[in-house]
Amino acid sequence: MAAHRLRIHCPHCGVRAVEEFAYGEIPATPDALTDVDARDVDRAFMHSNHEGPVSERWFHTFGCRRWFTVRRDARTNEMLPLPE
Amino acid sequence: MRVVERLNGTRIVAMPAAINTATWPKGALAFRLAPDEVLVTTTVAASVVDDAHAIVERETGFSAAWVDNAEAMDFLERECDWELPRERPAFAQGMVAGLPLKLWFEQDRVLMVVASPYAADLAERLR
Amino acid sequence: MNEFVERAIDLRWPAAIKPAYDVVIIGGGGHGLATAYYLATRHGITNVAVLERSYIGGGNSGRNTTIIRANYGIPEAVRFYQRSVDLYAHLEQETDRALMHKTKGLLWIAHSEAGIRQERARAAVNTACGATTEYVDPAAIGEICPQIDLTGGGVWPVYGASYHPAGSTARHDRVVWAYAEGAMRLGVDVFQRTGVIGLRMERGRVTGVETSQGPIAAGVVLSAVGGHVTTIASMVGLRLPIRTHPLQAFVTNRYAQAFHPIVASSGLGGYASQTAKGEMLIGAEIDRAPSYAYDSGYPFLQHCAFRMMTLLPFLRDLRVLRQWTGVCDMSTDYSPVMGLTGVDGFLVTTGWGTWGFKAIPAGGEQLAALIATGRTPDLIAPFSLDRFARDRTMADRGSAGTH
C-alpha cells in the first residue's frame, strides 16, 4: 500500500496539510469489560491503536476553527468516507 | 512595504440557516468562516440575522490588504500548497506562507485577510 | 581492514522451518535478535526461531538515530539503560565485530528556569543510580561544544545543561547483524520474509504461531516487533498501553569540522550528532497523530531545521541529503513494556517509543533471562505490563520525548 502524505479533509474548508490542524485524539471507548476495575484501567491506559481505519477528531486551527470527525486509514493515512 | 490595514468588521455566530438567508449592507463583503460563523467587512446591526440567539460583535481583530491578481497569483503559487478556488468571486482560508490566511478572490484582485497580530508578517512576506 | 571496511558477515541462513521450537521470537530487529543471541550465549537455548516479515534490521532498528545513553529521569530507568550502556561498551569485543561504537558525551540543554531544574534533577538522579551526569554552566558548554550559539539566536538562550559523558553512538545495522550472526552461529534459525498472521491458542495458552510460511509450534512466543505490536497482541485478545506514532529524522551533507558531542534540547524538540561520514544527523519529536505510514514531509524539515539552526548556526551552510521516518510504539507512561503479559506462553518487549536502539543489549539480555528461568529479573520487573493495573506507572516523559 502506498503511503499518502497526511492531508486532512476539513468539511468546511477543504483538503489541507496536517500542519493546519490540531489532533484531537480518538474518543476513548473501552471494550465492554465486565470487571469494573479492569474497565477503569483500560480507559486510563490502554489504546485501540488500530492498524486500519480509525475515526478521530481534528480541529482546523488555520481555517474555520471547528472540531470535526474524519475517518483515516492508519496504515496509509488515506482519508476514508465517514460511516453513515 | 505594503500596508495591511485594520478591518472594521462584524463577526456573527448564528444558526447556519439564518446566515444563509441574511442580506448584508450594500458594498460589504461577507466571509463564511464556518457553517455557523460569518465575518462581514462593515458594521451591521444585530437584527441582520434572523436568530434570537445570534452573537453579533464588532470585530477589529483582522487586518487586510488588496493585492492585484498577477501579484497575488505569483505569491500564492509560491506560498500555498492547497488548491485555490477557480470561480470568482470566491472565499477560501488556510495556511499560506505559514500564516492563517483568509482570501477573497475577485476578477482582478484578491483581498488577503489575516488576524492582526500577523499583519506585519503578511506585509513582510508580500514585500 | 579497519572499522569502516569490514569482513563479510557470516549469516548462516537455515534451510527450512522446523515444525516446532522452544522459543519463537516475532520480529528480526535489534531486540528480537539480541534476545535470541543472549538465549544462545548465556543460557544454551538454541532451539529458537526469529521470524522477520521483511529483512532483518529493516524496521525501526534501521531507522533510529543510533544514540546510546542512560540519562533518564527515574531510578528504575537509569539502572536499566546503564546496563545497556555497559553492554554496548563491550559489544565489539564480545561479538568480534566493528560496530563503530563511539563515546561522544551528551549535552542536554536547558533554555529556561524549568529546564535548569529538570537538568539538575536529571544529573542528581543519574549519578545516584550509577550513570554519571553532571550539571554544567554555559561556559563549560562552550568548552565541550564550541559550535553552540549560547544566545540561541537570541530566542533560545542556553542557561545550562546536563552533561552525560557516557553518551555514545554505534552503527545500527552492524549491531543487528552482529547479534544475528552470533545467534545463528550457535544454531538459532532466523527467517526473513516470514510474517506472522496469527497466534495459536490452546486452553488459554499460546502454543505456536501461524506464519506466511505455515504453522510453527512454540514453547514460548515473544513479540519483539516494532510498530505492529498492537496487531500481534490483539491476536490473543490482549490490549496494550501503546500508540504508534511516526518520527522523522534527516541528515545533512558533510560538515567539514568535527562536531564531537550529541546535543539535545527539549525546548527545541530536537537533537543533533555527527555521523562517522561527517553528516549532521538531526532528529525530533514524534508526529502528533498516530499512524503506521512512513510519511516524510517538508513542513517537518522546515520546522526542525529552523529550530536547530538557532542553537547550531553552522547548520545554515549545510544542505539536507535525505530524510526518513520510523514508527514508534509510544507507551502511555513513556517507558518500555517488557515481560509477561498475563497470557500464558506469550511475552512482549515493546513500548520502545523513541528509545529502542539504546536498550537493545539490556532488553535482549533481560528478556532472555526471563525466558530461560521463568522468573522476571529485578532490572525489568518495574516495566512489566501489569504495572498499569497496579498503579505503578513509570512516568518519564521528560527523558523520552526525543532521542
Coordinates of C-alpha atoms in Angstrom, one line a residue:
Chain A
M1 CA 0.0 0.0 0.0
A2 CA 1.4 3.4 -1.0
A3 CA 1.6 5.8 1.9
H4 CA -0.3 9.1 1.5
R5 CA 1.2 12.3 2.8
L6 CA -1.3 13.0 5.6
R7 CA -3.8 15.6 4.4
I8 CA -6.9 16.3 6.3
H9 CA -10.3 16.8 4.7
C10 CA -12.0 19.7 6.6
P11 CA -15.7 19.5 5.8
H12 CA -15.9 23.3 5.6
C13 CA -12.6 24.5 4.2
G14 CA -11.4 21.5 2.0
V15 CA -8.2 19.4 1.9
R16 CA -5.3 20.9 3.8
A17 CA -1.8 19.8 5.1
V18 CA -1.9 18.3 8.5
E19 CA 0.2 21.2 9.9
E20 CA -3.0 23.4 9.7
F21 CA -4.8 21.2 12.3
A22 CA -4.7 20.2 15.9
Y23 CA -5.1 16.5 16.6
G24 CA -8.0 15.7 19.0
E25 CA -7.4 12.0 19.8
I26 CA -9.6 9.0 19.2
P27 CA -12.5 9.1 21.7
A28 CA -11.8 6.6 24.5
T29 CA -14.3 3.7 24.3
P30 CA -13.1 0.8 26.4
D31 CA -14.2 -2.6 25.3
A32 CA -17.2 -4.0 27.1
L33 CA -15.3 -5.4 30.0
T34 CA -17.5 -7.0 32.8
D35 CA -14.9 -6.2 35.5
V36 CA -15.4 -2.5 36.5
D37 CA -11.8 -2.1 37.8
A38 CA -10.4 -3.5 34.6
R39 CA -12.6 -1.1 32.6
D40 CA -11.1 1.8 34.5
V41 CA -7.5 0.6 33.8
D42 CA -8.5 0.1 30.1
R43 CA -9.9 3.6 29.9
A44 CA -7.0 5.2 31.6
F45 CA -4.1 3.5 29.9
M46 CA -4.9 1.2 27.0
H47 CA -5.4 2.2 23.4
S48 CA -7.0 0.5 20.5
N49 CA -4.2 1.8 18.2
H50 CA -5.9 0.1 15.4
E51 CA -3.8 -0.8 12.3
G52 CA -6.5 0.2 9.9
P53 CA -9.4 2.6 9.6
V54 CA -9.9 4.9 12.7
S55 CA -12.3 7.7 13.4
E56 CA -10.7 10.7 15.1
R57 CA -11.3 14.3 15.9
W58 CA -9.4 17.2 14.3
F59 CA -9.5 21.0 14.8
H60 CA -8.8 23.3 11.9
T61 CA -6.6 25.9 13.6
F62 CA -5.7 27.7 10.3
G63 CA -9.2 27.8 8.9
C64 CA -12.7 27.5 10.3
R65 CA -11.6 26.8 13.9
R66 CA -14.1 24.0 14.3
W67 CA -13.8 20.4 15.5
F68 CA -14.9 17.6 13.2
T69 CA -14.6 13.9 12.8
V70 CA -12.6 12.2 10.0
R71 CA -12.0 8.6 9.1
R72 CA -8.5 7.7 8.2
D73 CA -6.6 4.6 7.4
A74 CA -3.8 4.5 9.9
R75 CA -1.8 2.2 7.6
T76 CA -1.7 4.7 4.7
N77 CA -3.1 8.0 6.0
E78 CA -5.7 7.8 3.3
M79 CA -8.9 9.7 4.1
L80 CA -12.0 7.5 4.1
P81 CA -15.7 8.3 3.9
L82 CA -17.4 8.6 7.3
P83 CA -19.7 5.8 8.2
E84 CA -23.4 6.6 7.8
Chain B
M1 CA 6.3 47.6 2.2
R2 CA 2.7 47.0 1.5
V3 CA 0.2 48.4 4.0
V4 CA -2.0 45.8 5.7
E5 CA -4.9 47.8 7.2
R6 CA -7.1 47.1 10.1
L7 CA -10.5 45.8 9.0
N8 CA -13.5 47.3 10.8
G9 CA -16.0 44.5 10.6
T10 CA -18.6 42.5 12.3
R11 CA -18.4 38.8 13.4
I12 CA -21.7 36.9 13.5
V13 CA -22.2 33.5 15.0
A14 CA -25.7 32.2 14.3
M15 CA -27.7 29.3 13.0
P16 CA -26.4 28.3 9.6
A17 CA -29.9 28.8 8.1
A18 CA -30.1 32.4 9.5
I19 CA -26.7 33.2 7.9
N20 CA -27.7 31.7 4.6
T21 CA -30.8 33.9 4.3
A22 CA -29.3 37.2 5.7
T23 CA -28.7 40.1 3.4
W24 CA -25.6 42.3 4.0
P25 CA -25.3 46.1 3.6
K26 CA -24.6 47.1 0.0
G27 CA -20.8 47.0 -0.8
A28 CA -20.0 44.9 2.2
L29 CA -18.2 41.5 1.8
A30 CA -19.2 38.5 3.9
F31 CA -16.7 35.7 4.5
R32 CA -18.1 32.4 5.7
L33 CA -15.5 31.4 8.2
A34 CA -17.5 28.3 9.3
P35 CA -21.0 27.0 8.8
D36 CA -22.3 29.0 11.8
E37 CA -19.9 32.0 11.5
V38 CA -19.5 34.9 9.1
L39 CA -17.2 37.9 9.0
V40 CA -18.7 41.0 7.4
T41 CA -16.4 43.8 6.3
T42 CA -18.6 46.6 7.7
T43 CA -20.6 47.4 10.8
V44 CA -24.0 45.7 10.8
A45 CA -27.0 45.6 13.2
A46 CA -27.8 42.6 15.3
S47 CA -31.1 42.3 13.5
V48 CA -29.4 41.4 10.3
V49 CA -29.7 37.7 11.1
D50 CA -33.0 36.0 11.9
D51 CA -31.7 34.2 15.0
A52 CA -32.7 35.4 18.5
H53 CA -29.5 33.7 19.9
A54 CA -27.1 35.1 17.4
I55 CA -23.9 36.7 18.6
V56 CA -23.2 39.8 16.7
E57 CA -20.0 41.6 17.7
R58 CA -17.9 44.4 16.3
E59 CA -14.7 42.7 15.1
T60 CA -11.5 44.7 14.7
G61 CA -9.1 41.9 15.2
F62 CA -8.4 41.3 11.5
S63 CA -6.3 43.2 9.0
A64 CA -6.4 43.1 5.2
A65 CA -4.8 44.1 2.0
W66 CA -6.0 44.2 -1.6
V67 CA -3.4 42.7 -4.0
D68 CA -3.8 42.8 -7.8
N69 CA -4.3 39.5 -9.5
A70 CA -0.9 39.0 -11.0
E71 CA 1.0 39.7 -7.8
A72 CA -1.5 37.6 -5.7
M73 CA -1.2 34.6 -8.0
D74 CA 2.5 34.8 -8.1
F75 CA 2.6 34.9 -4.3
L76 CA 0.1 32.1 -3.9
E77 CA 1.8 29.9 -6.4
R78 CA 4.9 30.0 -4.2
E79 CA 3.4 30.0 -0.8
C80 CA 0.3 27.9 -0.9
D81 CA 0.2 24.1 -1.2
W82 CA -3.6 23.6 -1.4
E83 CA -6.0 24.0 -4.3
L84 CA -7.4 27.5 -4.8
P85 CA -10.9 28.1 -5.9
R86 CA -11.4 28.7 -9.7
E87 CA -14.7 30.5 -9.7
R88 CA -15.0 34.3 -9.0
P89 CA -15.9 35.6 -6.6
A90 CA -14.8 33.0 -4.1
F91 CA -13.7 32.7 -0.5
A92 CA -11.0 30.3 0.9
Q93 CA -9.0 30.0 4.0
G94 CA -5.9 28.1 5.1
M95 CA -2.2 28.2 5.6
V96 CA -0.3 30.4 3.2
A97 CA 3.4 31.3 3.8
G98 CA 3.0 29.8 7.3
L99 CA 0.2 32.2 8.2
P100 CA -3.5 31.5 8.7
L101 CA -4.8 33.5 5.7
K102 CA -8.4 34.2 4.5
L103 CA -8.6 35.0 0.8
W104 CA -11.4 36.8 -1.1
F105 CA -11.0 36.3 -4.9
E106 CA -12.5 38.8 -7.3
Q107 CA -12.0 39.0 -11.1
D108 CA -8.9 41.2 -11.0
R109 CA -7.8 41.3 -7.3
V110 CA -7.5 39.4 -4.1
L111 CA -8.2 40.5 -0.6
M112 CA -5.8 38.9 1.9
V113 CA -7.2 38.9 5.5
V114 CA -5.2 37.9 8.5
A115 CA -5.5 38.1 12.3
S116 CA -4.0 41.5 13.2
P117 CA -1.0 40.1 15.2
Y118 CA 0.2 38.6 11.9
A119 CA -0.4 41.7 9.8
A120 CA 3.3 42.7 9.9
D121 CA 4.3 39.2 8.9
L122 CA 1.9 39.3 5.9
A123 CA 3.2 42.7 4.8
E124 CA 6.8 41.4 5.0
R125 CA 6.0 38.2 3.1
L126 CA 4.2 40.2 0.3
R127 CA 7.1 42.7 0.1
Chain C
M1 CA 41.0 -3.8 7.4
N2 CA 39.7 -1.0 9.6
E3 CA 36.4 -0.2 11.3
F4 CA 34.8 1.1 8.1
V5 CA 35.9 -1.8 5.8
E6 CA 34.6 -5.0 7.4
R7 CA 35.0 -8.6 6.6
A8 CA 31.8 -10.2 5.3
I9 CA 29.1 -11.1 7.8
D10 CA 28.7 -14.8 8.2
L11 CA 24.9 -15.2 8.4
R12 CA 24.0 -18.9 8.4
W13 CA 20.5 -19.0 7.0
P14 CA 18.6 -22.1 7.9
A15 CA 17.4 -24.4 5.1
A16 CA 13.8 -24.9 6.3
I17 CA 11.4 -24.0 9.1
K18 CA 11.2 -26.8 11.7
P19 CA 7.6 -27.7 12.9
A20 CA 8.4 -26.7 16.5
Y21 CA 10.8 -24.5 18.5
D22 CA 11.3 -24.0 22.2
V23 CA 11.1 -20.2 21.6
V24 CA 9.6 -18.3 18.7
I25 CA 10.5 -14.6 18.5
I26 CA 8.4 -12.4 16.3
G27 CA 10.5 -9.5 14.8
G28 CA 14.0 -9.7 13.5
G29 CA 15.1 -6.3 14.7
G30 CA 17.7 -5.5 17.4
H31 CA 15.5 -6.6 20.3
G32 CA 14.4 -9.9 18.8
L33 CA 17.9 -10.8 17.6
A34 CA 19.6 -9.7 20.8
T35 CA 17.1 -11.9 22.8
A36 CA 18.0 -14.8 20.6
Y37 CA 21.7 -14.1 21.0
Y38 CA 21.6 -14.0 24.8
L39 CA 19.4 -17.1 24.9
A40 CA 22.0 -18.9 22.9
T41 CA 25.2 -17.5 24.5
R42 CA 24.1 -17.1 28.2
H43 CA 21.6 -19.9 28.6
G44 CA 22.4 -22.5 26.0
I45 CA 18.9 -22.3 24.5
T46 CA 19.4 -22.6 20.7
N47 CA 16.1 -24.2 19.6
V48 CA 14.9 -20.7 18.7
A49 CA 13.3 -19.2 15.6
V50 CA 13.3 -15.5 14.9
L51 CA 10.6 -14.5 12.3
E52 CA 11.0 -11.3 10.3
R53 CA 8.3 -10.3 7.9
S54 CA 10.7 -8.2 5.8
Y55 CA 14.5 -8.2 6.2
I56 CA 16.4 -8.1 9.5
G57 CA 17.0 -4.6 10.8
G58 CA 14.7 -3.1 8.2
G59 CA 12.2 -1.7 10.7
N60 CA 13.0 0.8 13.5
S61 CA 16.4 -0.8 14.0
G62 CA 17.4 0.7 10.7
R63 CA 15.5 4.0 11.2
N64 CA 16.7 5.3 14.5
T65 CA 19.4 7.9 15.2
T66 CA 21.7 5.4 17.0
I67 CA 22.1 7.2 20.3
I68 CA 23.1 5.3 23.4
R69 CA 22.7 6.9 26.8
A70 CA 21.4 6.2 30.3
N71 CA 20.5 9.7 31.5
Y72 CA 16.8 9.0 32.2
G73 CA 14.7 10.7 34.9
I74 CA 13.6 7.8 37.2
P75 CA 15.9 5.4 39.1
E76 CA 14.4 2.2 37.5
A77 CA 15.1 3.5 34.0
V78 CA 18.6 4.8 34.8
R79 CA 19.7 1.4 36.1
F80 CA 18.2 -0.4 33.1
Y81 CA 19.7 1.8 30.5
Q82 CA 23.1 1.9 32.3
R83 CA 23.2 -1.9 32.0
S84 CA 22.7 -1.3 28.2
V85 CA 25.4 1.3 28.1
D86 CA 27.8 -1.1 29.8
L87 CA 26.9 -4.0 27.5
Y88 CA 27.3 -1.7 24.4
A89 CA 30.8 -0.7 25.7
H90 CA 32.0 -4.3 25.4
L91 CA 29.8 -5.5 22.5
E92 CA 32.6 -5.0 19.8
Q93 CA 34.9 -7.3 21.9
E94 CA 32.2 -9.8 22.6
T95 CA 30.9 -10.2 19.1
D96 CA 34.3 -9.5 17.4
R97 CA 32.5 -7.0 15.1
A98 CA 33.4 -3.4 14.4
L99 CA 30.2 -1.6 15.5
M100 CA 31.7 1.9 15.2
H101 CA 30.8 2.4 18.8
K102 CA 32.0 5.9 19.7
T103 CA 31.7 7.6 23.1
K104 CA 30.8 11.3 22.5
G105 CA 29.3 12.8 25.6
L106 CA 25.7 14.1 25.6
L107 CA 24.7 17.7 26.4
W108 CA 21.0 18.2 27.3
I109 CA 20.4 21.9 27.0
A110 CA 18.2 24.0 29.4
H111 CA 16.7 27.2 27.9
S112 CA 14.6 28.2 30.9
E113 CA 14.5 28.0 34.7
A114 CA 12.2 25.0 34.5
G115 CA 14.8 23.4 32.1
I116 CA 17.6 24.1 34.6
R117 CA 15.6 22.4 37.4
Q118 CA 14.9 19.4 35.2
E119 CA 18.6 19.0 34.1
R120 CA 19.8 19.5 37.7
A121 CA 17.4 16.8 38.8
R122 CA 18.5 14.5 36.0
A123 CA 22.1 14.9 37.0
A124 CA 21.3 14.1 40.6
V125 CA 19.2 11.0 39.8
N126 CA 21.6 9.7 37.2
T127 CA 24.6 10.0 39.4
A128 CA 22.9 8.4 42.4
C129 CA 21.8 5.4 40.3
G130 CA 25.2 4.8 38.7
A131 CA 25.1 6.7 35.5
T132 CA 27.4 9.7 35.8
T133 CA 25.8 13.0 34.7
E134 CA 26.8 16.5 35.8
Y135 CA 25.2 19.9 35.6
V136 CA 27.3 22.3 33.6
D137 CA 27.1 26.1 33.0
P138 CA 27.2 27.9 29.7
A139 CA 31.0 28.5 29.9
A140 CA 31.6 24.7 30.2
I141 CA 29.1 24.0 27.4
G142 CA 31.2 26.3 25.2
E143 CA 34.2 24.3 26.0
I144 CA 32.6 21.0 25.2
C145 CA 30.9 22.2 22.1
P146 CA 32.2 25.5 20.6
Q147 CA 29.7 25.4 17.8
I148 CA 26.7 26.1 20.0
D149 CA 25.4 29.7 19.9
L150 CA 24.9 30.3 23.6
T151 CA 22.4 33.0 22.9
G152 CA 20.3 30.5 21.0
G153 CA 19.9 33.0 18.2
G154 CA 18.5 35.4 20.7
V155 CA 15.4 33.3 21.1
W156 CA 16.5 30.1 22.9
P157 CA 19.3 31.2 25.2
V158 CA 21.4 28.5 26.7
Y159 CA 21.2 28.6 30.5
G160 CA 23.0 25.4 31.3
A161 CA 22.9 21.7 30.5
S162 CA 23.3 18.2 32.0
Y163 CA 26.4 16.5 30.6
H164 CA 26.4 12.8 30.3
P165 CA 29.9 11.7 29.3
A166 CA 28.8 8.1 28.5
G167 CA 26.5 9.3 25.7
S168 CA 27.6 7.5 22.6
T169 CA 26.6 6.2 19.1
A170 CA 27.0 3.0 17.2
R171 CA 26.3 1.8 13.7
H172 CA 22.7 0.5 13.9
D173 CA 22.7 -2.2 11.3
R174 CA 26.0 -3.6 12.3
V175 CA 24.5 -4.1 15.8
V176 CA 21.6 -6.0 14.3
W177 CA 24.0 -8.1 12.1
A178 CA 26.4 -8.8 15.0
Y179 CA 23.6 -10.2 17.1
A180 CA 22.1 -12.2 14.2
E181 CA 25.5 -13.6 13.3
G182 CA 26.3 -14.6 16.9
A183 CA 22.9 -16.2 17.4
M184 CA 22.9 -18.1 14.0
R185 CA 26.4 -19.4 14.6
L186 CA 25.1 -21.2 17.7
G187 CA 22.1 -22.7 15.8
V188 CA 19.3 -20.1 16.1
D189 CA 17.1 -20.1 13.0
V190 CA 16.4 -16.6 11.5
F191 CA 13.8 -16.4 8.7
Q192 CA 13.2 -13.3 6.6
R193 CA 10.1 -12.6 4.6
T194 CA 8.2 -14.7 7.2
G195 CA 5.3 -12.7 8.6
V196 CA 3.1 -13.8 11.5
I197 CA -0.6 -13.9 10.6
G198 CA -2.0 -15.5 13.8
L199 CA -1.2 -16.9 17.2
R200 CA -2.3 -20.4 18.2
M201 CA -4.0 -20.8 21.5
E202 CA -4.9 -24.0 23.3
R203 CA -6.7 -23.8 26.7
G204 CA -5.7 -20.2 27.3
R205 CA -2.1 -20.8 26.4
V206 CA -0.2 -19.6 23.3
T207 CA 1.3 -22.7 21.7
G208 CA 2.5 -21.5 18.4
V209 CA 2.3 -19.1 15.5
E210 CA 0.7 -19.1 12.1
T211 CA 3.0 -17.6 9.5
S212 CA 3.0 -16.9 5.9
Q213 CA 5.2 -20.0 5.5
G214 CA 2.9 -22.3 7.6
P215 CA 2.3 -23.0 11.3
I216 CA 5.1 -23.3 13.9
A217 CA 4.6 -24.8 17.4
A218 CA 6.4 -22.9 20.2
G219 CA 7.0 -23.4 23.9
V220 CA 7.1 -19.6 24.3
V221 CA 6.3 -16.8 21.9
L222 CA 7.9 -13.3 22.3
S223 CA 6.7 -10.4 20.3
A224 CA 9.7 -8.1 19.7
V225 CA 8.1 -6.3 16.8
G226 CA 8.2 -2.5 16.4
G227 CA 5.2 -0.7 15.1
H228 CA 2.8 -3.6 14.9
V229 CA 2.7 -5.0 18.4
T230 CA -0.9 -3.9 18.9
T231 CA -1.9 -6.1 16.0
I232 CA 0.1 -9.1 17.3
A233 CA -1.3 -8.7 20.8
S234 CA -4.9 -8.4 19.5
M235 CA -4.5 -12.0 18.1
V236 CA -4.8 -13.2 21.7
G237 CA -7.3 -10.5 22.8
L238 CA -4.7 -8.5 24.6
R239 CA -4.9 -4.7 24.7
L240 CA -1.8 -2.7 25.2
P241 CA -1.0 0.8 26.5
I242 CA 0.6 1.7 23.2
R243 CA 0.0 4.2 20.4
T244 CA 2.1 4.1 17.3
H245 CA 3.4 7.4 16.1
P246 CA 5.7 8.3 13.2
L247 CA 9.0 10.0 14.0
Q248 CA 11.1 11.8 11.3
A249 CA 14.8 12.4 11.1
F250 CA 17.2 13.8 8.5
V251 CA 20.9 14.1 7.7
T252 CA 22.7 16.9 6.0
N253 CA 25.7 16.8 3.7
R254 CA 29.2 16.6 5.3
Y255 CA 30.2 19.2 7.9
A256 CA 33.9 19.7 7.4
Q257 CA 34.7 20.2 11.0
A258 CA 34.5 17.7 13.9
F259 CA 31.3 18.1 15.9
H260 CA 32.1 16.0 18.9
P261 CA 29.1 15.6 21.3
I262 CA 25.5 14.7 21.0
V263 CA 23.4 17.9 21.6
A264 CA 19.8 17.6 22.7
S265 CA 17.2 20.2 23.6
S266 CA 13.7 19.5 25.0
G267 CA 12.9 23.2 24.4
L268 CA 13.7 22.9 20.7
G269 CA 12.3 19.4 20.5
G270 CA 15.4 18.2 18.6
Y271 CA 18.9 16.8 18.9
A272 CA 21.9 16.6 16.7
S273 CA 25.1 14.5 16.3
Q274 CA 27.7 13.9 13.6
T275 CA 27.8 10.6 11.8
A276 CA 31.1 8.8 11.0
K277 CA 30.9 10.2 7.5
G278 CA 30.6 13.7 8.8
E279 CA 27.0 14.3 8.1
M280 CA 24.9 16.1 10.7
L281 CA 22.1 13.7 11.9
I282 CA 19.1 15.5 13.3
G283 CA 16.0 14.1 14.9
A284 CA 12.9 15.5 16.5
E285 CA 9.8 14.6 18.4
I286 CA 7.1 12.2 17.2
D287 CA 4.3 13.3 14.9
R288 CA 1.2 14.1 16.9
A289 CA -1.3 11.8 15.2
P290 CA -0.8 8.0 15.5
S291 CA 0.0 6.4 12.1
Y292 CA 1.7 3.3 10.7
A293 CA 2.6 5.1 7.5
Y294 CA 6.2 6.0 6.8
D295 CA 5.3 9.6 5.7
S296 CA 8.0 12.2 5.4
G297 CA 7.3 15.8 4.8
Y298 CA 8.7 19.2 4.0
P299 CA 7.0 21.0 6.9
F300 CA 8.8 18.8 9.4
L301 CA 12.1 19.7 7.8
Q302 CA 11.4 23.4 7.8
H303 CA 10.3 23.4 11.4
C304 CA 13.0 21.2 12.8
A305 CA 15.8 22.8 10.8
F306 CA 14.7 26.3 11.7
R307 CA 14.7 25.5 15.4
M308 CA 18.1 23.6 15.4
M309 CA 19.7 26.4 13.5
T310 CA 19.0 28.8 16.4
L311 CA 21.3 26.6 18.5
L312 CA 23.8 25.5 15.9
P313 CA 24.1 28.3 13.3
F314 CA 26.6 26.4 11.2
L315 CA 23.7 24.2 10.0
R316 CA 22.7 27.1 7.7
D317 CA 25.6 26.3 5.4
L318 CA 24.6 22.7 5.1
R319 CA 22.0 21.0 2.8
V320 CA 19.6 18.3 3.6
L321 CA 20.7 15.0 2.0
R322 CA 17.9 12.7 3.0
Q323 CA 15.0 12.3 5.3
W324 CA 13.2 9.2 6.6
T325 CA 10.6 8.1 9.1
G326 CA 10.2 5.3 11.6
V327 CA 7.1 4.3 13.6
C328 CA 7.4 4.5 17.3
D329 CA 5.4 2.5 19.8
M330 CA 4.7 5.1 22.5
S331 CA 3.6 3.8 25.8
T332 CA 1.2 5.7 28.0
D333 CA 3.9 6.4 30.6
Y334 CA 6.8 6.8 28.2
S335 CA 8.6 3.8 29.5
P336 CA 9.1 0.3 27.9
V337 CA 6.8 -2.6 28.5
M338 CA 8.7 -5.9 28.9
G339 CA 8.0 -9.4 30.0
L340 CA 4.9 -11.5 30.9
T341 CA 1.5 -10.4 29.6
G342 CA -0.9 -12.5 31.7
V343 CA -1.4 -14.7 28.6
D344 CA 0.5 -18.0 29.3
G345 CA 3.3 -18.6 26.8
F346 CA 3.2 -15.0 25.4
L347 CA 5.7 -12.3 26.2
V348 CA 6.2 -8.8 24.8
T349 CA 9.0 -6.4 24.6
T350 CA 7.5 -3.1 23.3
G351 CA 6.8 0.5 24.2
W352 CA 10.3 1.3 22.8
G353 CA 9.0 4.6 21.5
T354 CA 11.9 6.8 20.6
W355 CA 14.3 5.0 22.9
G356 CA 14.6 1.5 21.5
F357 CA 18.1 1.3 20.0
K358 CA 19.9 2.2 23.2
A359 CA 18.0 -0.6 25.0
I360 CA 18.8 -3.4 22.6
P361 CA 21.6 -5.2 24.6
A362 CA 19.9 -4.9 28.1
G363 CA 16.5 -5.6 26.7
G364 CA 17.7 -8.7 24.9
E365 CA 19.8 -9.9 27.9
Q366 CA 16.9 -9.5 30.4
L367 CA 14.2 -11.0 28.2
A368 CA 16.5 -14.0 27.6
A369 CA 17.0 -14.4 31.3
L370 CA 13.2 -14.3 31.8
I371 CA 12.5 -16.9 29.1
A372 CA 15.3 -19.2 30.4
T373 CA 14.5 -19.0 34.1
G374 CA 10.7 -18.3 34.0
R375 CA 11.5 -15.5 36.6
T376 CA 11.3 -11.8 35.8
P377 CA 14.7 -10.3 36.5
D378 CA 14.7 -7.4 39.1
L379 CA 16.1 -5.0 36.5
I380 CA 13.0 -5.2 34.3
A381 CA 10.3 -6.0 36.9
P382 CA 9.3 -2.3 37.2
F383 CA 8.5 -2.4 33.4
S384 CA 6.0 -5.3 33.3
L385 CA 2.7 -4.8 31.7
D386 CA 0.7 -5.2 34.9
R387 CA 2.2 -2.0 36.3
F388 CA -0.7 -0.1 34.8
A389 CA -3.4 -2.1 36.7
R390 CA -1.2 -2.0 39.9
D391 CA -1.0 1.8 39.6
R392 CA 2.8 1.7 39.4
T393 CA 3.4 3.6 36.2
M394 CA 7.0 4.6 35.2
A395 CA 6.2 8.1 34.1
D396 CA 9.3 9.5 32.4
R397 CA 8.2 11.8 29.6
G398 CA 10.8 14.4 30.3
S399 CA 13.5 11.9 29.3
A400 CA 11.9 10.2 26.4
G401 CA 10.2 12.9 24.3
T402 CA 13.1 12.9 21.8
H403 CA 16.2 10.7 21.1

